mmCIF file of C-alpha atoms in Angstrom:
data_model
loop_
_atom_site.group_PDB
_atom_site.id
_atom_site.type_symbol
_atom_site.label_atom_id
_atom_site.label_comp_id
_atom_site.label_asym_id
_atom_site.label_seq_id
_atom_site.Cartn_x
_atom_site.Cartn_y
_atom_site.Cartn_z
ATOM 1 C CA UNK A 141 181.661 125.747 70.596
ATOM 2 C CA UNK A 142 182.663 129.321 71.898
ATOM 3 C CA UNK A 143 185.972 130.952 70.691
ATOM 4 C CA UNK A 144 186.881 130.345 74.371
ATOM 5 C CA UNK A 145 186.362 126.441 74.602
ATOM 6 C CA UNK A 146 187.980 126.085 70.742
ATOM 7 C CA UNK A 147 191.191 127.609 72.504
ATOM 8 C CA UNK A 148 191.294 125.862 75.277
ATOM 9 C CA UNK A 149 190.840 122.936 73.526
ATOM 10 C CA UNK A 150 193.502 124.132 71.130
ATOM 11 C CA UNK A 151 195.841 124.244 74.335
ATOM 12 C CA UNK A 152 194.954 120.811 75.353
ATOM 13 C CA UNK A 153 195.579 119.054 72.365
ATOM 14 C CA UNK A 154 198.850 121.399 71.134
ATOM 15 C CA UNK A 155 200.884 117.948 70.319
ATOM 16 C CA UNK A 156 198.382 116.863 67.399
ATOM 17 C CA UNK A 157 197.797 120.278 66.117
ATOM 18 C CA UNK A 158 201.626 120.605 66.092
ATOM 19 C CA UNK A 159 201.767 117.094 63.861
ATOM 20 C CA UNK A 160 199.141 118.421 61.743
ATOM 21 C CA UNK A 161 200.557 121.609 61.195
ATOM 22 C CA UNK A 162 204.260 120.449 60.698
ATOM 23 C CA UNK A 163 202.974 117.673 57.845
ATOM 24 C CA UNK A 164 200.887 120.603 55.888
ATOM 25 C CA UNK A 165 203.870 122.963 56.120
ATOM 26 C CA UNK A 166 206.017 120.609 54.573
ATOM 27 C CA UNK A 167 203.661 119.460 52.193
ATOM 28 C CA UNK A 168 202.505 122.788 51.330
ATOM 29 C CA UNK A 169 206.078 124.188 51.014
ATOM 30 C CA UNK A 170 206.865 121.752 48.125
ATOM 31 C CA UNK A 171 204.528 123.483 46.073
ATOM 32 C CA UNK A 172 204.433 126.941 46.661
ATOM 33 C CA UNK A 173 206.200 130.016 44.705
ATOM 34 C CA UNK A 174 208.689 132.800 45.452
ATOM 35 C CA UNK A 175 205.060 135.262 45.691
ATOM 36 C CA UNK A 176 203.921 133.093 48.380
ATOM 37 C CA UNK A 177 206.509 132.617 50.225
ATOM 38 C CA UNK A 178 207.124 136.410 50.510
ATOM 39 C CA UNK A 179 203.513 136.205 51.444
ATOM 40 C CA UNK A 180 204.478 134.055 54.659
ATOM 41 C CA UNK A 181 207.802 135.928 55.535
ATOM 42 C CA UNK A 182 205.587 139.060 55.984
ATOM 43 C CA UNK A 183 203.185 137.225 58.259
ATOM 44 C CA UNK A 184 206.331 136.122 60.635
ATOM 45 C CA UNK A 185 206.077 139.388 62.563
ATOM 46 C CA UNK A 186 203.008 139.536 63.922
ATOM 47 C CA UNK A 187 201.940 135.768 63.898
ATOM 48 C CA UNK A 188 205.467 135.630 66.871
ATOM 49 C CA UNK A 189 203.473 138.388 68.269
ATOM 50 C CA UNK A 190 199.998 136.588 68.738
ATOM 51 C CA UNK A 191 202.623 133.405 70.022
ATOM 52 C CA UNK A 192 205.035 135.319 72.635
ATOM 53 C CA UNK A 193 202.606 138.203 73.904
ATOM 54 C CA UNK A 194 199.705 136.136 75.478
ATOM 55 C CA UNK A 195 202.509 134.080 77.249
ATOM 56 C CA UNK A 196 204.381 136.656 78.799
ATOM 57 C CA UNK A 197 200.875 138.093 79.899
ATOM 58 C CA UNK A 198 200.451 134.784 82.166
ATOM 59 C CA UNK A 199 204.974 135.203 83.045
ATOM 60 C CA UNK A 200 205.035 137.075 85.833
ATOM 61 C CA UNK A 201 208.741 138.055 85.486
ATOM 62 C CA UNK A 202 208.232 139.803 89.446
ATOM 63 C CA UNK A 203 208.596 136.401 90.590
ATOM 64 C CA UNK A 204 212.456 137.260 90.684
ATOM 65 C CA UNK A 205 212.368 139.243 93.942
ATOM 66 C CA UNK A 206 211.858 135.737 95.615
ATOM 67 C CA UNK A 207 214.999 134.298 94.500
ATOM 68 C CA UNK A 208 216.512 134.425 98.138
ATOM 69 C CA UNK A 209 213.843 132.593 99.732
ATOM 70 C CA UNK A 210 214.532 129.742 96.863
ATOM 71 C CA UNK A 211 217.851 130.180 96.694
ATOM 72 C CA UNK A 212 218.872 127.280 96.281
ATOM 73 C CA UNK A 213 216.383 124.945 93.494
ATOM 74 C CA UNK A 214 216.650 128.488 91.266
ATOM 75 C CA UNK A 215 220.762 128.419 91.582
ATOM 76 C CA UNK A 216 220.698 124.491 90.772
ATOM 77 C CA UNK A 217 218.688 125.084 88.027
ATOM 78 C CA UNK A 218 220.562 127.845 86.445
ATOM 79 C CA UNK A 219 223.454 125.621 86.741
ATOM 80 C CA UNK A 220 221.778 122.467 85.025
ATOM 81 C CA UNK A 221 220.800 125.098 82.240
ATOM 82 C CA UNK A 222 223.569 126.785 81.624
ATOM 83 C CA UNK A 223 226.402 124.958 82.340
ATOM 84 C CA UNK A 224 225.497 121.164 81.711
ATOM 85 C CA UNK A 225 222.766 121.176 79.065
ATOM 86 C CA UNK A 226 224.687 122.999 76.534
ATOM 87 C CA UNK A 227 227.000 120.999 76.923
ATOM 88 C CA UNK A 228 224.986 117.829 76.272
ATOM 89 C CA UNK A 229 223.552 119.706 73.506
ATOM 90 C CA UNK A 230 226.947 120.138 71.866
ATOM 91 C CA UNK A 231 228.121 116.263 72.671
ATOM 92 C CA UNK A 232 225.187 115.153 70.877
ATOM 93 C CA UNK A 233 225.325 117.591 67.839
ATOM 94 C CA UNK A 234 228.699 116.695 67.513
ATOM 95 C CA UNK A 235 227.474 112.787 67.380
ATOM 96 C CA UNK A 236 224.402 113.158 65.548
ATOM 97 C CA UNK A 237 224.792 115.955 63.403
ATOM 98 C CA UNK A 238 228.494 116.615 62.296
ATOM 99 C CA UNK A 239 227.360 117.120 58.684
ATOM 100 C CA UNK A 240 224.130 119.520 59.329
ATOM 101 C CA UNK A 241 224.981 122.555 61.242
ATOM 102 C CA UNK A 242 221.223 123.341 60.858
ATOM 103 C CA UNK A 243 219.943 120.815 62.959
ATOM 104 C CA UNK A 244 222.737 121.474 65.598
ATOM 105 C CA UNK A 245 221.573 124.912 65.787
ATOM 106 C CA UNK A 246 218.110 124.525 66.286
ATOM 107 C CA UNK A 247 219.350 121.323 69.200
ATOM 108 C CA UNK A 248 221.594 124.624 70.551
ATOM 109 C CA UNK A 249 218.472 126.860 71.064
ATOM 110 C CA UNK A 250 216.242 124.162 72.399
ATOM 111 C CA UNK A 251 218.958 123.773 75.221
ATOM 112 C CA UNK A 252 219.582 127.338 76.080
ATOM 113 C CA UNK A 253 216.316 128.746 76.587
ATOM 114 C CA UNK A 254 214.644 127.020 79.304
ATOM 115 C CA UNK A 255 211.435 126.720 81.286
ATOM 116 C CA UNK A 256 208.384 127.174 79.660
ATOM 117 C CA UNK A 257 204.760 127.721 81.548
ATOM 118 C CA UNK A 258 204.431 123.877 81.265
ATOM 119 C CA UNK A 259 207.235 124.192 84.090
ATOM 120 C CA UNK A 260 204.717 125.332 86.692
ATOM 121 C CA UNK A 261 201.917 123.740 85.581
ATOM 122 C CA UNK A 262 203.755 119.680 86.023
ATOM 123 C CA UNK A 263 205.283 121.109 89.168
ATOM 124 C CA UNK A 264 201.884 121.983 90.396
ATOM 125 C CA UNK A 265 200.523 118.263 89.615
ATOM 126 C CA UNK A 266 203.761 116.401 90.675
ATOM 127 C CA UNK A 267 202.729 118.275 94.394
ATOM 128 C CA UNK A 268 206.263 119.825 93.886
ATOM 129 C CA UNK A 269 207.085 123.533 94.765
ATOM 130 C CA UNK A 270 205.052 125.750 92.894
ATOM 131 C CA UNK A 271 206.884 128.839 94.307
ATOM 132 C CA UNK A 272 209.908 128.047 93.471
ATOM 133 C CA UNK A 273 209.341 127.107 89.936
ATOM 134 C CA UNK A 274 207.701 130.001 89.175
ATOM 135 C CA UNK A 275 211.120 132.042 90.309
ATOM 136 C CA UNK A 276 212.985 129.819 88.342
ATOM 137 C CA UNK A 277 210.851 130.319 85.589
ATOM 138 C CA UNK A 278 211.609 134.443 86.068
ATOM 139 C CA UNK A 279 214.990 134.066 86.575
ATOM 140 C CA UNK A 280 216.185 131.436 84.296
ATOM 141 C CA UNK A 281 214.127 133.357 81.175
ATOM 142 C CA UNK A 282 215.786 136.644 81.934
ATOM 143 C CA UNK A 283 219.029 135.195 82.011
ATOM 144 C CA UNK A 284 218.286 133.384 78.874
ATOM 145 C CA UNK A 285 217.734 136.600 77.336
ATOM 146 C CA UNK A 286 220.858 138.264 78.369
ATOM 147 C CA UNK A 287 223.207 135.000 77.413
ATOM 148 C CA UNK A 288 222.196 133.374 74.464
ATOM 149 C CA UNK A 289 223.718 135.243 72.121
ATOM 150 C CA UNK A 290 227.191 135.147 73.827
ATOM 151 C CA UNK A 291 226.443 131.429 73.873
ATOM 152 C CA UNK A 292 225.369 130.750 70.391
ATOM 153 C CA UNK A 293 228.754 133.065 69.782
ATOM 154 C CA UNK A 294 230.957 130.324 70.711
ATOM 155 C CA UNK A 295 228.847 127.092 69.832
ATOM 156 C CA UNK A 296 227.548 128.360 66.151
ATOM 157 C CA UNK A 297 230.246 127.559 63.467
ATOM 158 C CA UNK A 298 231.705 130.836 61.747
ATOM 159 C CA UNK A 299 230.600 129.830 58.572
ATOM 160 C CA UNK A 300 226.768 130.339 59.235
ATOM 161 C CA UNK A 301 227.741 134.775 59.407
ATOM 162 C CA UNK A 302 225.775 134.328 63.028
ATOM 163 C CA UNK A 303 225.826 138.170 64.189
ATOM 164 C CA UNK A 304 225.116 138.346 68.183
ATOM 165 C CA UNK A 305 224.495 141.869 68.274
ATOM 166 C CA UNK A 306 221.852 141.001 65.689
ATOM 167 C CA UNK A 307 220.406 138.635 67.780
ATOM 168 C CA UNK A 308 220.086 141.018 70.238
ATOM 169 C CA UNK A 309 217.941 143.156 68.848
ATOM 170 C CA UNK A 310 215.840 140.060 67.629
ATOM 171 C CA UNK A 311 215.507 139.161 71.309
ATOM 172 C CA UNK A 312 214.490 142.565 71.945
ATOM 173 C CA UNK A 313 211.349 142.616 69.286
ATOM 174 C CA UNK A 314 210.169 139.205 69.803
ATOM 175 C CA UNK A 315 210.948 138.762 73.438
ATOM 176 C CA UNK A 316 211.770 141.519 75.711
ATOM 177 C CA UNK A 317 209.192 144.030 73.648
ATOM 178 C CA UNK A 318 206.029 141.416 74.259
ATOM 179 C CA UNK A 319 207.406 140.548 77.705
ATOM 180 C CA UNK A 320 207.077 144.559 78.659
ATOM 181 C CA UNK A 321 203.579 144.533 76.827
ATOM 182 C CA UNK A 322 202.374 141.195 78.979
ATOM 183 C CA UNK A 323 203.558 142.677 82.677
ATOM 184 C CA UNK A 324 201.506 145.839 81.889
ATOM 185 C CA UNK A 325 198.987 143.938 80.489
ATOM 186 C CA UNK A 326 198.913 141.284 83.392
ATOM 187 C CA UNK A 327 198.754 143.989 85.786
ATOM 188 C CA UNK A 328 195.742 145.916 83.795
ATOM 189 C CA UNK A 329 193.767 142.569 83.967
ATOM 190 C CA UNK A 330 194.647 141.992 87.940
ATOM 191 C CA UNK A 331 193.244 145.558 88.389
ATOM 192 C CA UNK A 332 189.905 144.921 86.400
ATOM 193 C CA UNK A 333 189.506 141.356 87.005
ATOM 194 C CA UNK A 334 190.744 140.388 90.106
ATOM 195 C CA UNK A 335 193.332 137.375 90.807
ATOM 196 C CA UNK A 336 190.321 134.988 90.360
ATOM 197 C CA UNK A 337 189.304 136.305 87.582
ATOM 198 C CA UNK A 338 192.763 136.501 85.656
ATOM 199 C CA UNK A 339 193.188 133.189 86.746
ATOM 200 C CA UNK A 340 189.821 132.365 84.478
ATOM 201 C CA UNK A 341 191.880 134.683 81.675
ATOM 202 C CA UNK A 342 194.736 132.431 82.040
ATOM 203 C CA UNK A 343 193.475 129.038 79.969
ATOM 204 C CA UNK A 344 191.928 131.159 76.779
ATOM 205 C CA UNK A 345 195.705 133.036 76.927
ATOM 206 C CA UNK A 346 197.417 129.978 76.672
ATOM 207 C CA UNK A 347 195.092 128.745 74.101
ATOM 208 C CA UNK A 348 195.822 132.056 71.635
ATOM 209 C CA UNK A 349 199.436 131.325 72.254
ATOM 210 C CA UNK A 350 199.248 128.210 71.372
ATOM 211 C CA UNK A 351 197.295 129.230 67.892
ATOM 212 C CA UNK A 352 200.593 131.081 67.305
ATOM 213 C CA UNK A 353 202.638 128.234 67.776
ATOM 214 C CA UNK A 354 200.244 126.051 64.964
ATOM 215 C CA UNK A 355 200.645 129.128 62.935
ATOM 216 C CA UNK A 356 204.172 129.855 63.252
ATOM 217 C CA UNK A 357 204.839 125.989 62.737
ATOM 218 C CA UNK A 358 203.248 125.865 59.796
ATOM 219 C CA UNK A 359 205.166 129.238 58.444
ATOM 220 C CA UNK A 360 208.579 127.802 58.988
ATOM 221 C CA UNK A 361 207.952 124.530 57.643
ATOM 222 C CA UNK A 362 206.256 125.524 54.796
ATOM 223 C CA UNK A 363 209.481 128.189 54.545
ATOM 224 C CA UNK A 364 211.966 125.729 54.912
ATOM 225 C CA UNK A 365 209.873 122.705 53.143
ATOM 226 C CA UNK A 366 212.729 122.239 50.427
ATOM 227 C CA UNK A 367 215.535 122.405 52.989
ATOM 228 C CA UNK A 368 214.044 119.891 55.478
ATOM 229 C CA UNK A 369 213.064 117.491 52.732
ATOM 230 C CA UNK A 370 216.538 117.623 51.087
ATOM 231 C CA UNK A 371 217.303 114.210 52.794
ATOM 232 C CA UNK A 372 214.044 112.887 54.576
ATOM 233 C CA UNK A 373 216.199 110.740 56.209
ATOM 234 C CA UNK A 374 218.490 112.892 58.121
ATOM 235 C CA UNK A 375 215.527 114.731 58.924
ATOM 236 C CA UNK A 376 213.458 111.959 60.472
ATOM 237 C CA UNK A 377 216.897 110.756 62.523
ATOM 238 C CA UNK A 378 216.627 114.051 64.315
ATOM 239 C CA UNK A 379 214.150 112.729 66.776
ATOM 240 C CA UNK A 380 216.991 110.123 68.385
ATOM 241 C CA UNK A 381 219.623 113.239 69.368
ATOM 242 C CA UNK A 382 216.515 114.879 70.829
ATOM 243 C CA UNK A 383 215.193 111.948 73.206
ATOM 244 C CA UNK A 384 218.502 112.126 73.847
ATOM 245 C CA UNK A 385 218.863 115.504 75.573
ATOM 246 C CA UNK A 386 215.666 115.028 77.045
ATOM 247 C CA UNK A 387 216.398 111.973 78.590
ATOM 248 C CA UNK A 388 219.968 113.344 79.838
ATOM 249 C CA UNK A 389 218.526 116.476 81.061
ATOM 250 C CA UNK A 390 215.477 114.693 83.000
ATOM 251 C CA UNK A 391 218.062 112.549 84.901
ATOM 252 C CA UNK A 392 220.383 115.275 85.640
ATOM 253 C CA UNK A 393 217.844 116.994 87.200
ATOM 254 C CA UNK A 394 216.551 114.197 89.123
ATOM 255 C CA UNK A 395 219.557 113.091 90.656
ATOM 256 C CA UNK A 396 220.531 116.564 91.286
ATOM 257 C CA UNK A 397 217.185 117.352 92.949
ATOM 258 C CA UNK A 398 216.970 113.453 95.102
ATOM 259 C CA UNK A 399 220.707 114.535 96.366
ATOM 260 C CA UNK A 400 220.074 118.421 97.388
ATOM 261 C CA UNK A 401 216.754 118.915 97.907
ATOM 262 C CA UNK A 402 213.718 117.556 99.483
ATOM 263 C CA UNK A 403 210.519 115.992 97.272
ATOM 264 C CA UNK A 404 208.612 119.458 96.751
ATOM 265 C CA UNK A 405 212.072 121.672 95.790
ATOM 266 C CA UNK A 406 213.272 118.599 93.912
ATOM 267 C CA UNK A 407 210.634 118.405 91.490
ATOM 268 C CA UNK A 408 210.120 122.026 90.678
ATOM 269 C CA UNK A 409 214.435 121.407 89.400
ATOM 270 C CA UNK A 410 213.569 118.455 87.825
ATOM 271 C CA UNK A 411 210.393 120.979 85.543
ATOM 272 C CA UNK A 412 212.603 123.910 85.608
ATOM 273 C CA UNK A 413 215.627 122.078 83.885
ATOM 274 C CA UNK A 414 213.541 119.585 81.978
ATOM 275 C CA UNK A 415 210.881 122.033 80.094
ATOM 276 C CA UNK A 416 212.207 123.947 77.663
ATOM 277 C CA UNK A 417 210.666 127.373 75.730
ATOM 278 C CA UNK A 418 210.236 125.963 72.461
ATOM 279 C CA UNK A 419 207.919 129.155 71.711
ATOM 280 C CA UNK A 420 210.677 131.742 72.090
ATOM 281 C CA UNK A 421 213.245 129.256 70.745
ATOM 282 C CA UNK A 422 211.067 129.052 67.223
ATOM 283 C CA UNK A 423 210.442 132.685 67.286
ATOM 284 C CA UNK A 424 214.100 133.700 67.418
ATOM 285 C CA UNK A 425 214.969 131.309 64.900
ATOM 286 C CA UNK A 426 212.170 132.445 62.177
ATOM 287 C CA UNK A 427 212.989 135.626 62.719
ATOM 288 C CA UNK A 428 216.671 135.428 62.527
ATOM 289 C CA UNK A 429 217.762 135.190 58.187
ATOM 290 C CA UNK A 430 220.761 134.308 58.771
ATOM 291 C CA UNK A 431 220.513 131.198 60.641
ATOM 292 C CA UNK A 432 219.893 128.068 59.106
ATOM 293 C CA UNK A 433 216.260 126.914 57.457
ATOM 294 C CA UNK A 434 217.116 123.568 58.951
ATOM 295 C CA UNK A 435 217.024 124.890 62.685
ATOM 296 C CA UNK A 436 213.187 124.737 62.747
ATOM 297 C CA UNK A 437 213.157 121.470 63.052
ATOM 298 C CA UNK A 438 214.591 120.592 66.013
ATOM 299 C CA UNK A 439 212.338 123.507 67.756
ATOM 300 C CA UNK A 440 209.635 122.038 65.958
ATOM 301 C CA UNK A 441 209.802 118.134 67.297
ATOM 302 C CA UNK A 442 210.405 119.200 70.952
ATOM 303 C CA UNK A 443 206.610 119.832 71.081
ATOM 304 C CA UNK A 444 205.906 116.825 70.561
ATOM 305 C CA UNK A 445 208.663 115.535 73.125
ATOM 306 C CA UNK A 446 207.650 117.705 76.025
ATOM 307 C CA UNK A 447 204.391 116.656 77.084
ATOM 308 C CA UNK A 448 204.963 113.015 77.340
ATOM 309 C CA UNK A 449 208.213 113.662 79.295
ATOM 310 C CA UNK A 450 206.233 115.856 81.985
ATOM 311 C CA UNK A 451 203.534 113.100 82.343
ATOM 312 C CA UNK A 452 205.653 110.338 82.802
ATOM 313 C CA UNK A 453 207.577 112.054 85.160
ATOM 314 C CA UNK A 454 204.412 113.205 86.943
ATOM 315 C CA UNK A 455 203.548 109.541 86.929
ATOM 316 C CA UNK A 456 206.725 108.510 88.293
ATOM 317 C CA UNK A 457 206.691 110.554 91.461
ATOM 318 C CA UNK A 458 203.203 109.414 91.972
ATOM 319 C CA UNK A 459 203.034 105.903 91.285
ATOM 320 C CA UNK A 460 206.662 104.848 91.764
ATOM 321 C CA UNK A 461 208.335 107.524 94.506
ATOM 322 C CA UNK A 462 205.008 107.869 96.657
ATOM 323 C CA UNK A 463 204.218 104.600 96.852
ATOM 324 C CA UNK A 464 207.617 103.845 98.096
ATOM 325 C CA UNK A 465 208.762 101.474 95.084
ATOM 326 C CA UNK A 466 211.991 100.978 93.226
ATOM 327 C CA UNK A 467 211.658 101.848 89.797
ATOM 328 C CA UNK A 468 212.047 97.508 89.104
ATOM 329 C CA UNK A 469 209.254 97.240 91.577
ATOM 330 C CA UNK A 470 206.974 99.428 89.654
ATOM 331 C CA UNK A 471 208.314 98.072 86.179
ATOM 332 C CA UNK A 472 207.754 94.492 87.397
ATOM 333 C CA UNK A 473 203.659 95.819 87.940
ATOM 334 C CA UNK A 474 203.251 97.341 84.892
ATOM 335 C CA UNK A 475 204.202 94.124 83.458
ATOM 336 C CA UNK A 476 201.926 92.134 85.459
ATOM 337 C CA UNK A 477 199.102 94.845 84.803
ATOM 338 C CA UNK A 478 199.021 95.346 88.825
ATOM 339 C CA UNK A 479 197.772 98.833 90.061
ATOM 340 C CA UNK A 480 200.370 100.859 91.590
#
């Protein structure tokens, strides 16, 4: 197997690398010492580096010039994002999580920094708008950037010392820095390469991003082992708040998307408001000391989350909407193990 094919295949199986590398973080952090764990703190840095700076090579953050010719799926979803998901986000750590501001942090960042490049690639296969995903993907990152500290502000309690100006200049070395590193980069490649050849690039980029996720996965856990495993139980419940917000978020975006747009515009809302950057969402939060250990979590279990929730959806406008059934009709199939 090539180092190319081992990342690729790395990117194609990210869900069951992530389970593997969240159950030896935990385990391992159980039995490490204060030596090692420095060890792992000082690895942070550039580990986030090898995660965010192959994905901003394949975000091409240009794609915001075209935000008048999809005016309106980009303004929908910036309004889904910003206005209604954080506020789902802080019903349901209010519900779920009164007693653990940890977890309701990490729930916080999972809902305020959206789209991911899983956003294009579902809209692509749902036969949804490809265009206009990709300038929501642009816009709504960049205005994630600028707005989740003032966010975070107001939703994270006073008593976790949460500095926004410090986040800011978090954002700016683990975001904006390898986002201004990836356009130059992108563009260097598109010289050299060609748009058919960075296109080839694209897959083996994804796949070393991804090795930073199983890395950076395994850091934090192993970091925050004791904290996580305080009460196994609270931990494990943090799965049901999370289907939660996915499932809340999915629908609001549907019915948002069947009500103003057509099927190709629809769908690209429904994977711009749905998808969330659990890559940048982790990175902030390992790199941020003063937030809680506990946040990783949250971050953490949304891999696992995400790619189920784009199939079935994919599966939905293919097998339910295009054949024209109700969503009874096509539950009434599956039960009768009839074909759509």
């Amino acid at each position: 197997m090539t180092v190319r094919s081992g990342l690729v295949a790395l990117k194609e199986n990210l869900v069951y690398v992530v389970v593997a590398s969240l159950i030896v973080g935990l385990t391992t952090g159980q039995f490490i010492g204060a030596s090692t764990r420095g060890l792992l703190r000082a690895s942070v840095v550039p580990i986030l580096f090898v995660m965010i700076y192959p994905m901003m090579i394949n975000v091409d953050v240009r794609e915001v010039v075209g935000i008048r010719d999809h005016a309106g799926p980009v303004l929908a979803s910036l309004a889904v994002n910003f206005l209604v998901t954080p506020v789902l986000a802080l019903g349901l750590a209010r519900l779920f999580f009164a007693g653990d501001v940890g977890y309701a942090v990490g729930l916080y960042f999972v809902a305020l920094v959206p789209t991911s490049g899983m956003t294009a690639a579902w809209t692509g296969l749902a036969d949804g708008d490809l265009e206009a995903a990709l300038v929501a993907m642009a816009v709504n990152l960049l205005v994630a950037v600028a707005v989740l500290p003032a966010y975070l502000s107001v939703l994270i309690p006073g008593s976790v010392g949460f500095e926004p100006t410090r986040l800011y200049r978090q954002l700016a070395q683990v975001v904006v820095v390898p986002m201004l590193a990836g356009a130059v980069t992108r563009r260097l490649l598109h010289r050299r390469y060609g748009a058919d050849g960075f296109r080839r690039l694209k897959p083996a980029l994804g796949g070393v991003s991804s090795l930073g996720v199983t890395l950076i996965v395994f850091v934090a856990t192993a970091m925050r082992s004791t904290a996580i495993l305080a009460d196994p139980v609270a931990s494990l419940s943090v799965i049901v708040p999370l289907v939660g917000f996915y499932a809340g978020t999915l629908a609001v975006g549907a019915v948002v998307g069947r009500v103003l747009f057509d099927h190709a515009r629809g769908t690209a809302l429904v994977y711009a408001t749905s998808m969330r950057n659990l890559s940048i969402a982790l990175a902030v939060v390992v790199a941020a000391d003063e937030l809680p250990p506990a946040a990783v979590l949250p971050i953490a279990l949304g891999y696992l989350l995400q790619p189920p929730l784009g199939a079935v959806y994919v599966h939905y406008r293919r097998d339910v909407i295009g054949e024209g059934l109700t969503l009874r009709e096509a539950v009434q199939r599956l039960v009768r193990g009839e074909s759509a």
